[in-house]
Amino acid sequence: MKNLFKFSFLSLFLAVIILACSSDDNGSSEEEELVETTWYLDADGDGYGDPSESILSTTQPDGYVSNNTDSDDTDPDSEAEVQPTLHAAFADFDADNLTIMLSGTNVVIESNGLPNHTSPYWSNTTSRSITGPDGNTMITVSDANHPLWVEPTVTSQDQMAPGNIDDFNGTYSLTVSANPQLASSSTATGLGAIGIAISGSMIYNDEEGPNIPLDNAVGSLDYTAAHTGPQSYHYHLETKAWSEDDDNLIGIIADGFFLYGRKCDATGTYPTDLDASGGHTSTTQHTDVAEYHYHIQNELYLNSYYILFPGDYQGTPSNIQ
């Protein structure tokens, strides 16, 4: 009987221990539920944490928060705490040809490179040819007229560049800051795409080749100052398909600043305070807060045209890929 009593007491003791260490109804112990979280110092008490000052704790310490979006923890009104949003101007970009999205503090703009308006450069049944400097002849002709094809007006079949818009169908991507800033020094534009127009096609500068002005190629431009080659259909001059002597949005330049027509929405006339790149700071039809942006140069080129962007980047440019 004495041994039986010892055995029962030992069994009861072990049962108590097992119950004390057993899992709860969800199958995890109390110790397993104590998960450490990263907390960030909120020195200015604005609800935003300093990403450089953090601790691990299972409970929220006084003076700490769970987010880390404050880059100036001494200023409760710092701009860094404002989460980026898509600029209202992006609503003017063609939704069929472009996809525009936020990626952290950046904006990613993807385009198929095609315009959303008529042009004689769309595929058509009219045969045209051009002979290159090497003597080779390129013939462009299609089986049917594209729905957006129109007869050439300011140019002619003989002057038009080789290739149709359809032949240059590709993809282009530009990543810029959602809050672009002026750089300490400007950067010269290069050949190829320097911006993306609201139509979906590319914006080029005022050169036709390395140190070759656009002068001799003007005859190949269609009514909206664009032509094909070597990589895409693109604009050099005022885009008359949707903007002529007005304040309409043209597109975005590769440094993240928007490009508008020759007039300024803030004054209703031509701005007089533009810098060497055609930029200034004022309100636009897309914002009530003054911001830096570009305008088409309001100086005649070859006595007839207006160049889209003849200057340097005033911000930090990204490549259009």
Short mmCIF file of C-alpha atoms in Angstrom, two decimals:
data_model
loop_
_atom_site.label_atom_id
_atom_site.label_comp_id
_atom_site.label_asym_id
_atom_site.label_seq_id
_atom_site.Cartn_x
_atom_site.Cartn_y
_atom_site.Cartn_z
CA MET A 1 0.00 0.00 0.00
CA LYS A 2 2.86 2.39 0.80
CA ASN A 3 4.45 1.78 -2.65
CA LEU A 4 1.08 2.25 -4.33
CA PHE A 5 0.67 5.62 -2.60
CA LYS A 6 4.12 6.73 -3.80
CA PHE A 7 3.27 5.71 -7.37
CA SER A 8 -0.05 7.61 -7.36
CA PHE A 9 1.56 10.74 -5.95
CA LEU A 10 4.30 10.61 -8.61
CA SER A 11 1.76 10.14 -11.38
CA LEU A 12 -0.25 13.13 -10.14
CA PHE A 13 2.91 15.28 -10.00
CA LEU A 14 3.88 14.37 -13.56
CA ALA A 15 0.36 15.08 -14.81
CA VAL A 16 0.48 18.59 -13.32
CA ILE A 17 3.81 19.27 -15.06
CA ILE A 18 2.50 17.97 -18.40
CA LEU A 19 -0.60 20.16 -18.14
CA ALA A 20 1.49 23.19 -17.27
CA CYS A 21 3.71 22.74 -20.35
CA SER A 22 1.06 21.51 -22.77
CA SER A 23 -0.06 23.47 -25.84
CA ASP A 24 -3.15 25.63 -25.87
CA ASP A 25 -6.19 24.96 -28.05
CA ASN A 26 -4.31 26.23 -31.14
CA GLY A 27 -1.44 23.80 -30.63
CA SER A 28 1.19 26.42 -29.60
CA SER A 29 2.60 27.15 -26.18
CA GLU A 30 2.45 30.52 -24.45
CA GLU A 31 6.19 30.92 -25.03
CA GLU A 32 5.71 30.37 -28.79
CA GLU A 33 3.09 33.14 -28.95
CA LEU A 34 5.58 35.80 -27.77
CA VAL A 35 6.82 36.94 -31.21
CA GLU A 36 9.30 39.78 -31.34
CA THR A 37 8.40 42.75 -33.55
CA THR A 38 10.66 45.49 -34.91
CA TRP A 39 9.70 48.88 -33.46
CA TYR A 40 11.04 52.22 -34.72
CA LEU A 41 11.84 55.29 -32.67
CA ASP A 42 9.31 58.11 -33.05
CA ALA A 43 11.28 60.96 -31.48
CA ASP A 44 9.07 63.76 -32.84
CA GLY A 45 5.83 62.01 -31.83
CA ASP A 46 4.16 62.23 -35.23
CA GLY A 47 3.37 58.52 -35.58
CA TYR A 48 6.15 57.86 -38.09
CA GLY A 49 9.28 55.91 -37.15
CA ASP A 50 12.97 56.51 -37.87
CA PRO A 51 14.25 53.64 -40.07
CA SER A 52 17.75 53.96 -38.56
CA GLU A 53 16.63 53.57 -34.92
CA SER A 54 14.86 50.32 -34.07
CA ILE A 55 14.57 47.65 -31.38
CA LEU A 56 13.04 44.19 -31.13
CA SER A 57 10.34 43.65 -28.55
CA THR A 58 7.30 41.46 -27.99
CA THR A 59 5.33 44.54 -26.89
CA GLN A 60 5.30 48.10 -28.18
CA PRO A 61 7.72 50.25 -26.15
CA ASP A 62 6.87 53.84 -25.28
CA GLY A 63 8.01 56.24 -27.99
CA TYR A 64 8.20 53.57 -30.71
CA VAL A 65 5.93 52.74 -33.69
CA SER A 66 5.70 49.90 -36.19
CA ASN A 67 6.32 51.90 -39.40
CA ASN A 68 9.63 53.36 -40.61
CA THR A 69 8.66 56.09 -43.11
CA ASP A 70 10.13 59.12 -41.32
CA SER A 71 13.51 60.30 -42.70
CA ASP A 72 13.57 63.37 -40.40
CA ASP A 73 12.57 62.34 -36.90
CA THR A 74 13.15 65.86 -35.58
CA ASP A 75 10.44 67.44 -37.75
CA PRO A 76 6.82 66.28 -37.29
CA ASP A 77 5.89 67.97 -40.59
CA SER A 78 8.67 66.51 -42.76
CA GLU A 79 7.73 65.78 -46.37
CA ALA A 80 9.19 62.29 -46.14
CA GLU A 81 6.17 61.23 -44.12
CA VAL A 82 3.80 61.90 -47.03
CA GLN A 83 3.32 58.65 -48.87
CA PRO A 84 3.85 58.98 -52.66
CA THR A 85 0.84 58.97 -54.96
CA LEU A 86 0.48 59.04 -58.73
CA HIS A 87 0.51 62.60 -60.04
CA ALA A 88 -2.82 63.78 -61.45
CA ALA A 89 -1.14 64.44 -64.82
CA PHE A 90 -0.82 60.69 -65.42
CA ALA A 91 -4.58 60.55 -65.96
CA ASP A 92 -3.98 62.21 -69.36
CA PHE A 93 -1.79 59.36 -70.62
CA ASP A 94 -3.42 56.87 -72.98
CA ALA A 95 -4.56 53.88 -70.92
CA ASP A 96 -4.45 51.48 -73.89
CA ASN A 97 -0.86 52.17 -74.87
CA LEU A 98 0.65 52.79 -71.44
CA THR A 99 0.67 51.21 -68.00
CA ILE A 100 1.63 53.50 -65.13
CA MET A 101 2.12 52.28 -61.57
CA LEU A 102 3.72 53.18 -58.26
CA SER A 103 6.69 51.15 -57.09
CA GLY A 104 7.70 52.36 -53.64
CA THR A 105 8.73 55.99 -54.08
CA ASN A 106 9.07 55.62 -57.86
CA VAL A 107 6.71 55.63 -60.81
CA VAL A 108 7.13 52.97 -63.50
CA ILE A 109 5.84 53.94 -66.96
CA GLU A 110 5.56 51.18 -69.54
CA SER A 111 4.54 51.80 -73.15
CA ASN A 112 4.08 49.78 -76.32
CA GLY A 113 5.55 52.70 -78.29
CA LEU A 114 2.48 53.18 -80.47
CA PRO A 115 0.60 56.49 -80.91
CA ASN A 116 -3.15 56.80 -80.41
CA HIS A 117 -3.77 59.13 -83.37
CA THR A 118 -3.72 59.12 -87.17
CA SER A 119 -0.55 59.27 -89.23
CA PRO A 120 0.62 58.44 -92.76
CA TYR A 121 3.20 56.22 -91.06
CA TRP A 122 0.63 53.57 -90.13
CA SER A 123 0.73 50.53 -92.45
CA ASN A 124 -0.91 51.14 -95.83
CA THR A 125 -1.10 49.79 -99.36
CA THR A 126 0.91 52.62 -100.93
CA SER A 127 4.38 51.45 -101.88
CA ARG A 128 7.28 53.73 -101.02
CA SER A 129 11.01 53.13 -101.25
CA ILE A 130 14.20 54.72 -100.04
CA THR A 131 17.78 54.12 -101.07
CA GLY A 132 20.37 54.18 -98.32
CA PRO A 133 23.93 55.48 -98.49
CA ASP A 134 25.15 51.96 -99.20
CA GLY A 135 22.96 51.75 -102.29
CA ASN A 136 20.42 49.32 -100.81
CA THR A 137 16.76 50.08 -101.46
CA MET A 138 14.09 49.51 -98.83
CA ILE A 139 10.49 49.14 -99.98
CA THR A 140 7.60 49.63 -97.55
CA VAL A 141 4.11 48.36 -98.48
CA SER A 142 1.29 46.51 -96.70
CA ASP A 143 -1.71 44.44 -97.75
CA ALA A 144 -4.26 46.78 -96.14
CA ASN A 145 -4.59 50.26 -94.70
CA HIS A 146 -4.44 50.54 -90.93
CA PRO A 147 -7.62 52.14 -89.45
CA LEU A 148 -5.55 55.13 -88.27
CA TRP A 149 -3.71 55.62 -91.57
CA VAL A 150 -4.18 58.93 -93.39
CA GLU A 151 -2.68 60.36 -96.55
CA PRO A 152 0.46 62.46 -95.98
CA THR A 153 -0.11 66.20 -95.95
CA VAL A 154 2.91 68.22 -94.78
CA THR A 155 5.23 65.43 -95.99
CA SER A 156 5.03 63.20 -99.05
CA GLN A 157 5.53 59.55 -99.91
CA ASP A 158 8.90 60.40 -101.45
CA GLN A 159 10.12 62.23 -98.33
CA MET A 160 8.79 59.86 -95.68
CA ALA A 161 11.25 57.79 -93.64
CA PRO A 162 11.34 54.01 -94.22
CA GLY A 163 9.19 51.71 -92.15
CA ASN A 164 5.68 51.93 -90.74
CA ILE A 165 4.59 52.47 -87.16
CA ASP A 166 3.54 48.82 -87.00
CA ASP A 167 7.07 47.70 -87.83
CA PHE A 168 8.45 49.35 -84.70
CA ASN A 169 6.00 47.83 -82.23
CA GLY A 170 8.00 47.22 -79.05
CA THR A 171 8.03 47.94 -75.35
CA TYR A 172 9.57 50.86 -73.49
CA SER A 173 9.95 51.39 -69.77
CA LEU A 174 10.88 54.46 -67.74
CA THR A 175 11.27 54.59 -63.96
CA VAL A 176 11.28 58.03 -62.34
CA SER A 177 10.84 59.42 -58.86
CA ALA A 178 7.28 60.13 -57.79
CA ASN A 179 8.69 63.37 -56.38
CA PRO A 180 11.43 64.48 -58.82
CA GLN A 181 13.90 67.12 -57.70
CA LEU A 182 16.12 69.56 -59.58
CA ALA A 183 19.70 68.33 -59.81
CA SER A 184 22.75 70.35 -58.76
CA SER A 185 23.84 70.38 -62.41
CA SER A 186 22.12 69.71 -65.72
CA THR A 187 22.69 66.68 -67.98
CA ALA A 188 22.78 66.75 -71.76
CA THR A 189 20.20 64.67 -73.61
CA GLY A 190 21.37 61.92 -75.94
CA LEU A 191 20.09 60.33 -79.12
CA GLY A 192 17.02 58.17 -78.88
CA ALA A 193 14.07 58.49 -76.53
CA ILE A 194 14.33 61.28 -73.94
CA GLY A 195 10.69 61.14 -72.84
CA ILE A 196 7.34 59.43 -73.30
CA ALA A 197 4.35 61.27 -74.77
CA ILE A 198 0.80 60.89 -73.49
CA SER A 199 -0.08 59.15 -76.79
CA GLY A 200 2.27 56.25 -76.01
CA SER A 201 5.06 57.15 -78.46
CA MET A 202 8.51 58.47 -77.67
CA ILE A 203 9.83 62.04 -77.42
CA TYR A 204 13.20 62.84 -79.07
CA ASN A 205 15.40 65.93 -78.91
CA ASP A 206 16.34 68.26 -81.80
CA GLU A 207 19.02 66.06 -83.36
CA GLU A 208 18.64 63.55 -86.15
CA GLY A 209 22.02 61.93 -85.46
CA PRO A 210 25.27 62.51 -83.59
CA ASN A 211 25.74 66.28 -83.80
CA ILE A 212 23.42 66.29 -86.82
CA PRO A 213 20.60 68.85 -86.52
CA LEU A 214 17.07 67.99 -87.50
CA ASP A 215 17.12 70.42 -90.44
CA ASN A 216 17.50 67.89 -93.26
CA ALA A 217 14.97 65.46 -91.77
CA VAL A 218 12.11 67.93 -91.25
CA GLY A 219 10.63 66.99 -94.62
CA SER A 220 9.99 63.44 -93.40
CA LEU A 221 7.90 64.52 -90.40
CA ASP A 222 4.14 63.98 -90.55
CA TYR A 223 1.54 66.60 -89.57
CA THR A 224 2.22 65.99 -85.88
CA ALA A 225 6.01 66.37 -86.28
CA ALA A 226 6.87 62.70 -85.96
CA HIS A 227 8.42 59.99 -88.10
CA THR A 228 9.69 56.43 -87.81
CA GLY A 229 13.14 55.04 -87.15
CA PRO A 230 15.55 53.89 -86.11
CA GLN A 231 13.83 52.35 -83.07
CA SER A 232 10.31 53.76 -82.95
CA TYR A 233 7.80 56.31 -84.15
CA HIS A 234 8.72 59.49 -82.26
CA TYR A 235 8.15 63.25 -82.01
CA HIS A 236 10.71 66.03 -82.45
CA LEU A 237 8.50 69.12 -82.72
CA GLU A 238 5.16 70.45 -81.43
CA THR A 239 2.73 67.54 -81.46
CA LYS A 240 -0.18 68.96 -83.44
CA ALA A 241 -2.23 65.77 -83.16
CA TRP A 242 -3.29 67.07 -79.72
CA SER A 243 -1.38 70.26 -78.92
CA GLU A 244 -0.85 73.44 -80.91
CA ASP A 245 -0.14 76.80 -79.30
CA ASP A 246 -1.77 75.78 -76.01
CA ASP A 247 -1.00 74.50 -72.49
CA ASN A 248 -1.83 70.84 -73.11
CA LEU A 249 0.27 68.11 -71.54
CA ILE A 250 2.75 66.60 -74.00
CA GLY A 251 4.31 63.89 -71.83
CA ILE A 252 7.01 63.22 -69.30
CA ILE A 253 10.75 63.74 -69.75
CA ALA A 254 13.22 61.08 -68.56
CA ASP A 255 14.12 63.07 -65.41
CA GLY A 256 10.52 62.83 -64.14
CA PHE A 257 9.35 66.37 -64.98
CA PHE A 258 6.29 66.89 -67.17
CA LEU A 259 6.40 68.68 -70.54
CA TYR A 260 3.56 71.05 -71.49
CA GLY A 261 2.65 73.08 -74.57
CA ARG A 262 3.97 76.56 -75.30
CA LYS A 263 1.46 78.29 -73.01
CA CYS A 264 1.24 78.19 -69.22
CA ASP A 265 -2.01 77.29 -67.49
CA ALA A 266 -1.16 79.56 -64.54
CA THR A 267 -1.17 82.70 -66.71
CA GLY A 268 -3.00 81.63 -69.85
CA THR A 269 -0.14 82.89 -72.02
CA TYR A 270 3.50 82.21 -72.84
CA PRO A 271 5.73 82.02 -69.73
CA THR A 272 8.54 84.57 -69.58
CA ASP A 273 10.59 83.05 -66.76
CA LEU A 274 11.76 79.83 -68.43
CA ASP A 275 15.28 78.54 -67.89
CA ALA A 276 17.61 77.26 -70.62
CA SER A 277 15.65 73.99 -70.81
CA GLY A 278 12.25 75.62 -71.04
CA GLY A 279 11.42 74.91 -67.41
CA HIS A 280 9.99 76.94 -64.56
CA THR A 281 8.04 76.53 -61.34
CA SER A 282 4.32 77.34 -61.30
CA THR A 283 0.93 75.70 -60.92
CA THR A 284 -0.55 73.71 -63.81
CA GLN A 285 -3.96 72.38 -64.72
CA HIS A 286 -2.98 69.26 -62.78
CA THR A 287 -1.95 70.79 -59.46
CA ASP A 288 -2.70 73.78 -57.25
CA VAL A 289 0.79 73.57 -55.78
CA ALA A 290 3.59 75.21 -57.78
CA GLU A 291 5.99 72.63 -59.21
CA TYR A 292 8.81 72.53 -61.70
CA HIS A 293 7.92 71.49 -65.26
CA TYR A 294 8.97 72.09 -68.88
CA HIS A 295 7.30 73.86 -71.82
CA ILE A 296 7.76 73.46 -75.56
CA GLN A 297 10.29 76.05 -76.69
CA ASN A 298 8.36 79.10 -77.94
CA GLU A 299 10.97 80.10 -80.50
CA LEU A 300 10.54 79.43 -84.19
CA TYR A 301 12.78 76.75 -85.67
CA LEU A 302 13.40 77.00 -89.42
CA ASN A 303 10.78 79.79 -89.41
CA SER A 304 7.95 77.27 -89.09
CA TYR A 305 8.29 74.85 -86.18
CA TYR A 306 8.60 74.63 -82.40
CA ILE A 307 11.07 72.16 -80.88
CA LEU A 308 9.73 69.94 -78.11
CA PHE A 309 12.84 69.80 -75.94
CA PRO A 310 16.11 71.38 -77.13
CA GLY A 311 17.73 71.83 -73.72
CA ASP A 312 19.37 69.68 -71.03
CA TYR A 313 17.76 67.61 -68.30
CA GLN A 314 17.39 69.76 -65.19
CA GLY A 315 16.69 66.72 -63.02
CA THR A 316 18.42 63.34 -62.80
CA PRO A 317 17.47 61.33 -65.90
CA SER A 318 16.78 57.62 -66.12
CA ASN A 319 17.19 55.48 -69.22
CA ILE A 320 14.16 54.61 -71.31
CA GLN A 321 14.64 50.91 -71.98
#
